[in-house]
PDB file of C-alpha atoms in Angstrom:
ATOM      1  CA  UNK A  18       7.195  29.126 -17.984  1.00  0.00           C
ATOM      2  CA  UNK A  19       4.516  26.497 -17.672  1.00  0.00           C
ATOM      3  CA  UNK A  20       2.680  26.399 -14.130  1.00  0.00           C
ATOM      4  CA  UNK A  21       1.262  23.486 -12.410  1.00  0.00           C
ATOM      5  CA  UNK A  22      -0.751  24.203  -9.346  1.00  0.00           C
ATOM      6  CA  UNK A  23       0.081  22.624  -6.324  1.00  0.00           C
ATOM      7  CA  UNK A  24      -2.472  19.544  -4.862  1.00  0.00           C
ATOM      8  CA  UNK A  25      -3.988  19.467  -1.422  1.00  0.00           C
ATOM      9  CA  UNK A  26      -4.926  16.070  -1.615  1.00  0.00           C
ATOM     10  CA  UNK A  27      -3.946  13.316  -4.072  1.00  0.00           C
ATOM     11  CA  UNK A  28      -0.327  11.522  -5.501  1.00  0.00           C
ATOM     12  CA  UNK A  29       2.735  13.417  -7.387  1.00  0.00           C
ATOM     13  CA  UNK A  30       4.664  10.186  -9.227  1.00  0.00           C
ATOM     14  CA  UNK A  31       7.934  11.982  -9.835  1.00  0.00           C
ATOM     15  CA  UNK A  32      11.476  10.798 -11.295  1.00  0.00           C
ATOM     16  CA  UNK A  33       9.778   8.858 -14.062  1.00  0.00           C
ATOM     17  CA  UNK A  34      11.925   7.834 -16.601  1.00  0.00           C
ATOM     18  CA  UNK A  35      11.758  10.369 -19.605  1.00  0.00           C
ATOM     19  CA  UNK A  36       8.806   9.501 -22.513  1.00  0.00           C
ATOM     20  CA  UNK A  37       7.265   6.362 -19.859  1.00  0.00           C
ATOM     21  CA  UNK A  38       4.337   8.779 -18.617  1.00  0.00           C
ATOM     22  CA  UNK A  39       1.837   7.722 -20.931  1.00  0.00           C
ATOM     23  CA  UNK A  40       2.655   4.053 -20.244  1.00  0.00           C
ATOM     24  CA  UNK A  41       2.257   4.418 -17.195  1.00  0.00           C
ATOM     25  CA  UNK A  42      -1.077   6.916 -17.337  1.00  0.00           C
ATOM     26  CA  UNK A  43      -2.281   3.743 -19.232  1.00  0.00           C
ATOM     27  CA  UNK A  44      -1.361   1.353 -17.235  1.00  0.00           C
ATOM     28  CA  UNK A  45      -2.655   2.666 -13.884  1.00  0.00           C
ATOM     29  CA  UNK A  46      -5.843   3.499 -15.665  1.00  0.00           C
ATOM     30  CA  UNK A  47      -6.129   7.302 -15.171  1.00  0.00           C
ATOM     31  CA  UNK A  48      -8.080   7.835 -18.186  1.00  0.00           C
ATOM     32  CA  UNK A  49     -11.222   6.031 -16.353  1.00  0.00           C
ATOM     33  CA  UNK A  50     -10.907   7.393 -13.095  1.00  0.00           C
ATOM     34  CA  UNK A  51     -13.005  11.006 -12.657  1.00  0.00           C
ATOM     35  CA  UNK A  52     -10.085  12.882 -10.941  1.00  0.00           C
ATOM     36  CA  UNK A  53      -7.719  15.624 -12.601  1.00  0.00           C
ATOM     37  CA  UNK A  54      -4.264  14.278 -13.937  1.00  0.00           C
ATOM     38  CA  UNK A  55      -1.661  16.311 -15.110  1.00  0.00           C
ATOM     39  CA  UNK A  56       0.995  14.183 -17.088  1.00  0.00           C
ATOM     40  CA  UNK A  57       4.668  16.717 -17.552  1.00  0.00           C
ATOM     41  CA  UNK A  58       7.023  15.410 -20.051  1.00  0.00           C
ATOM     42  CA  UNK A  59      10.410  15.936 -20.271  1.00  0.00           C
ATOM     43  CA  UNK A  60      10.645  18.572 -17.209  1.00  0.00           C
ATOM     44  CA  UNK A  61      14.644  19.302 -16.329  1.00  0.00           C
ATOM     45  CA  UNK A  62      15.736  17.351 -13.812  1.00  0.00           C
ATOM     46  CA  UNK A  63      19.133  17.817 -11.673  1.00  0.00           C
ATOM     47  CA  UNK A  64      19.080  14.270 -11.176  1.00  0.00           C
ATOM     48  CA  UNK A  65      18.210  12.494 -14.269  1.00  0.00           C
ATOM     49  CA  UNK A  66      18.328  15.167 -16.918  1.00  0.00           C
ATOM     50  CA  UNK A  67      15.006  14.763 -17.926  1.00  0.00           C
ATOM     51  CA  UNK A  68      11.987  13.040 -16.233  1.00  0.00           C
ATOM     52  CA  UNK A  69       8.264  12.894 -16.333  1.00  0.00           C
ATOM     53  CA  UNK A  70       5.993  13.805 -13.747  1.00  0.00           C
ATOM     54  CA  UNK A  71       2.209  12.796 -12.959  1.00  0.00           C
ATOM     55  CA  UNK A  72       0.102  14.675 -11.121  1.00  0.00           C
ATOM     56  CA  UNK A  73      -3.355  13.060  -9.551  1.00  0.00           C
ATOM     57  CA  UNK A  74      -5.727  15.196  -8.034  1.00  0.00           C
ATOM     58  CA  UNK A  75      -7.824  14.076  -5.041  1.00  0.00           C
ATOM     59  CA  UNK A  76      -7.314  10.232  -4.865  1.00  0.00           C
ATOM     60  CA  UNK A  77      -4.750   7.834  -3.483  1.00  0.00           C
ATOM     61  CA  UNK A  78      -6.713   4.605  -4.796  1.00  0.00           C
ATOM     62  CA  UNK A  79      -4.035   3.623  -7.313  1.00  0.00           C
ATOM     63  CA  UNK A  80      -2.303   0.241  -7.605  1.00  0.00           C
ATOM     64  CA  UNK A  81       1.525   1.284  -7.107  1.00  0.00           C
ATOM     65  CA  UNK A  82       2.619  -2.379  -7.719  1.00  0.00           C
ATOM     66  CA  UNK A  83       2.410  -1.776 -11.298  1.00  0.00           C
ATOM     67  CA  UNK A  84       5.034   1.261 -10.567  1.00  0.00           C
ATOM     68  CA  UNK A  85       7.439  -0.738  -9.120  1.00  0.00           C
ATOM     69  CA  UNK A  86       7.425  -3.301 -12.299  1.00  0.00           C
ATOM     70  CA  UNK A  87       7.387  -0.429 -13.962  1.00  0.00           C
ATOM     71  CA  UNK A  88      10.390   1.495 -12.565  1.00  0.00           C
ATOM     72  CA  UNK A  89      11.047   0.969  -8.931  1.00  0.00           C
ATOM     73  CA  UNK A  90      13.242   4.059  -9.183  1.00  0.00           C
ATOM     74  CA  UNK A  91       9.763   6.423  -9.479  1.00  0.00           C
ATOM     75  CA  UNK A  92       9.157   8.693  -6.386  1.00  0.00           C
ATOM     76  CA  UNK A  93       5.288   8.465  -5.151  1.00  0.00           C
ATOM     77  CA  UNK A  94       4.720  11.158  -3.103  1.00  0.00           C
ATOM     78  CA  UNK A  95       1.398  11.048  -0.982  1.00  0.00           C
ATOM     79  CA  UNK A  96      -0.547  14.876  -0.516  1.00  0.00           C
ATOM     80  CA  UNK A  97      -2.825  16.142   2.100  1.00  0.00           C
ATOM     81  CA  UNK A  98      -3.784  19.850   2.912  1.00  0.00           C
ATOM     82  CA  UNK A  99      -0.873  20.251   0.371  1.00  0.00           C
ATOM     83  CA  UNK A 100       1.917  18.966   1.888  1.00  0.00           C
ATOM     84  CA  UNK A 101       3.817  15.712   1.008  1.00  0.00           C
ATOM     85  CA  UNK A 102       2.526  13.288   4.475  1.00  0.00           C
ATOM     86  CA  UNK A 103       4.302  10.157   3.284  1.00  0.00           C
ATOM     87  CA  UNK A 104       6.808   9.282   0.294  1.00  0.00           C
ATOM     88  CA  UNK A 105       6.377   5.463  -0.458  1.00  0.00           C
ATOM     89  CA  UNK A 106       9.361   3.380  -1.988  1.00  0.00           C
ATOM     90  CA  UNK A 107       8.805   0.959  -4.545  1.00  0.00           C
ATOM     91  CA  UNK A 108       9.844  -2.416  -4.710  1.00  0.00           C
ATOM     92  CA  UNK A 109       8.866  -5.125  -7.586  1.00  0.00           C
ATOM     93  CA  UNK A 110       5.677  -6.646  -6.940  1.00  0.00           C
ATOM     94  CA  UNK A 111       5.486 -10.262  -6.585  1.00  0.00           C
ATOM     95  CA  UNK A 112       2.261 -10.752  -8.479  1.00  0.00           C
ATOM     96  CA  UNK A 113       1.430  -8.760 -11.722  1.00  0.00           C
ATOM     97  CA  UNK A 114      -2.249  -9.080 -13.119  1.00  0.00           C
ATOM     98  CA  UNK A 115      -3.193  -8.197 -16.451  1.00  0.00           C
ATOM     99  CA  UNK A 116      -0.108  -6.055 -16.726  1.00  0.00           C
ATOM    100  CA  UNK A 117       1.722  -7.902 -19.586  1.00  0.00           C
ATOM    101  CA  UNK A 118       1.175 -10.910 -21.484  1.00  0.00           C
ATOM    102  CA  UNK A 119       1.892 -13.911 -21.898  1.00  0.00           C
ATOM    103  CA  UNK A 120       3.750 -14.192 -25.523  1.00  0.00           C
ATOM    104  CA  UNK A 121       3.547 -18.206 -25.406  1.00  0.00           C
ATOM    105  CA  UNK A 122       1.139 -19.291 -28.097  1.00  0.00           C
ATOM    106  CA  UNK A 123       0.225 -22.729 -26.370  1.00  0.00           C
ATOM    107  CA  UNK A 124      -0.240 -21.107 -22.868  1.00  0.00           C
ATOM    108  CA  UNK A 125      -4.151 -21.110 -21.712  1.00  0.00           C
ATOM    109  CA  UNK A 126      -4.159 -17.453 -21.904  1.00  0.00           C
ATOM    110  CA  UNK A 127      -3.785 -17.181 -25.692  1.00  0.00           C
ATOM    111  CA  UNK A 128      -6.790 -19.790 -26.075  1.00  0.00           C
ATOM    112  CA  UNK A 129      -8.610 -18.478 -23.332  1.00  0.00           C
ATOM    113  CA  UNK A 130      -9.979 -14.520 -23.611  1.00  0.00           C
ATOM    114  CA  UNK A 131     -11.528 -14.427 -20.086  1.00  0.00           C
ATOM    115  CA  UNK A 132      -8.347 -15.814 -17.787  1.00  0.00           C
ATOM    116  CA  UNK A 133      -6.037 -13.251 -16.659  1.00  0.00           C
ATOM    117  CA  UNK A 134      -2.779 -13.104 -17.327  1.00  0.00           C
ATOM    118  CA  UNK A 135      -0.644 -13.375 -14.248  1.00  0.00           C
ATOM    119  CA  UNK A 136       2.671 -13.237 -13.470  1.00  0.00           C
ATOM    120  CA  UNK A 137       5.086 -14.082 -10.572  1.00  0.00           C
ATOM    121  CA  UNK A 138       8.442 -12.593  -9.697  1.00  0.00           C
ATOM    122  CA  UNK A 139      10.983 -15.763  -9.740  1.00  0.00           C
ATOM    123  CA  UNK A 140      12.474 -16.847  -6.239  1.00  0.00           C
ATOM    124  CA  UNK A 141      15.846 -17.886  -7.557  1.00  0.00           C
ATOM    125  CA  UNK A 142      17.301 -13.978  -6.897  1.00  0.00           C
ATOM    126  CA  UNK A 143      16.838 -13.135 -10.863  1.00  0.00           C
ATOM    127  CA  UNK A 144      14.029 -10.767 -10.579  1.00  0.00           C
ATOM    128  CA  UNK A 145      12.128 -12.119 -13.606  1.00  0.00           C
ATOM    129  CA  UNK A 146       8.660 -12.550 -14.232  1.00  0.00           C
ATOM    130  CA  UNK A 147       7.043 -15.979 -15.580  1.00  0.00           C
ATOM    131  CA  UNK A 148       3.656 -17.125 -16.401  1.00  0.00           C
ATOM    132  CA  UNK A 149       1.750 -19.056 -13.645  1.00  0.00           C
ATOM    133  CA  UNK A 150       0.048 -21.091 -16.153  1.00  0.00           C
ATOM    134  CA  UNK A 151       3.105 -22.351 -18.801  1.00  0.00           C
ATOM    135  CA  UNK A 152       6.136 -21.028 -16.800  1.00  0.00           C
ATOM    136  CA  UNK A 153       7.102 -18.830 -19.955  1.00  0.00           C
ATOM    137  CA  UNK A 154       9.371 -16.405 -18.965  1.00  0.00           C
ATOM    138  CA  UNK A 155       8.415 -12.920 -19.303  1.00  0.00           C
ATOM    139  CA  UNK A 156      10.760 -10.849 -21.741  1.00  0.00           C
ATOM    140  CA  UNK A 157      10.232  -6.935 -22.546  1.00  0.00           C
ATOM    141  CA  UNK A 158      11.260  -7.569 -26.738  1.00  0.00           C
TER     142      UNK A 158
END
């Protein structure tokens, strides 16, 4: 049986979607920050059958709005003196920065290496993403 210690202080992202821990250990950029991570793949779940789980040790400076693009179904779980002090829910952030990019070969961005690619959640109910600069929509294929 594989054993993960327990944190005192730090974030346990649980209920990820089976196989999407990497993306997301990329995404938040874990691999830069100088804390301990443990990424579990495909631990049984009751709930979902299978899930991922992310550990981080000894920080809660990560950008959660990328989560909730993400999958706004993941569970982030705050630590301190090892016990969970506050479970935050996510919701899709209005703004995404450098998190995807813009596929439209005319828009700025594609010309442009220095501008960021940015992103805004639609207001018409759809809960899509489009391009500040070119209004291309944003689509995951």
């Amino acid at each position: 049986m594989l054993n993960i210690d327990s944190l005192e202080k730090g974030i346990v992202l649980d209920h990820i979607r089976a196989g999407s821990s990497m993306k997301i250990y990329d995404l938040l950029k874990l691999s830069e920050m100088d804390c301990c991570v443990a990424v579990i793949k495909n631990a049984k779940s009751n709930k979902l059958g299978k899930k991922d789980i992310i550990k981080i040790e000894g920080t809660t400076d990560v950008d959660l709005d990328v989560l909730g693009f993400i999958d706004h179904n993941i569970t982030v779980n705050i630590i301190d003196n090892g016990k969970i002090i506050e479970k935050k829910k996510l919701v899709l952030p209005q703004t995404l920065t450098n998190v995807i990019k813009c596929k439209n070969p005319r828009c700025i961005t594609s010309i442009e290496e220095e501008i960021d690619h940015v992103f805004r959640l639609t207001q018409d109910g759809t809960q899509r993403y489009r391009c500040i600069y070119c209004e291309q929509e944003y689509q995951d294929k």
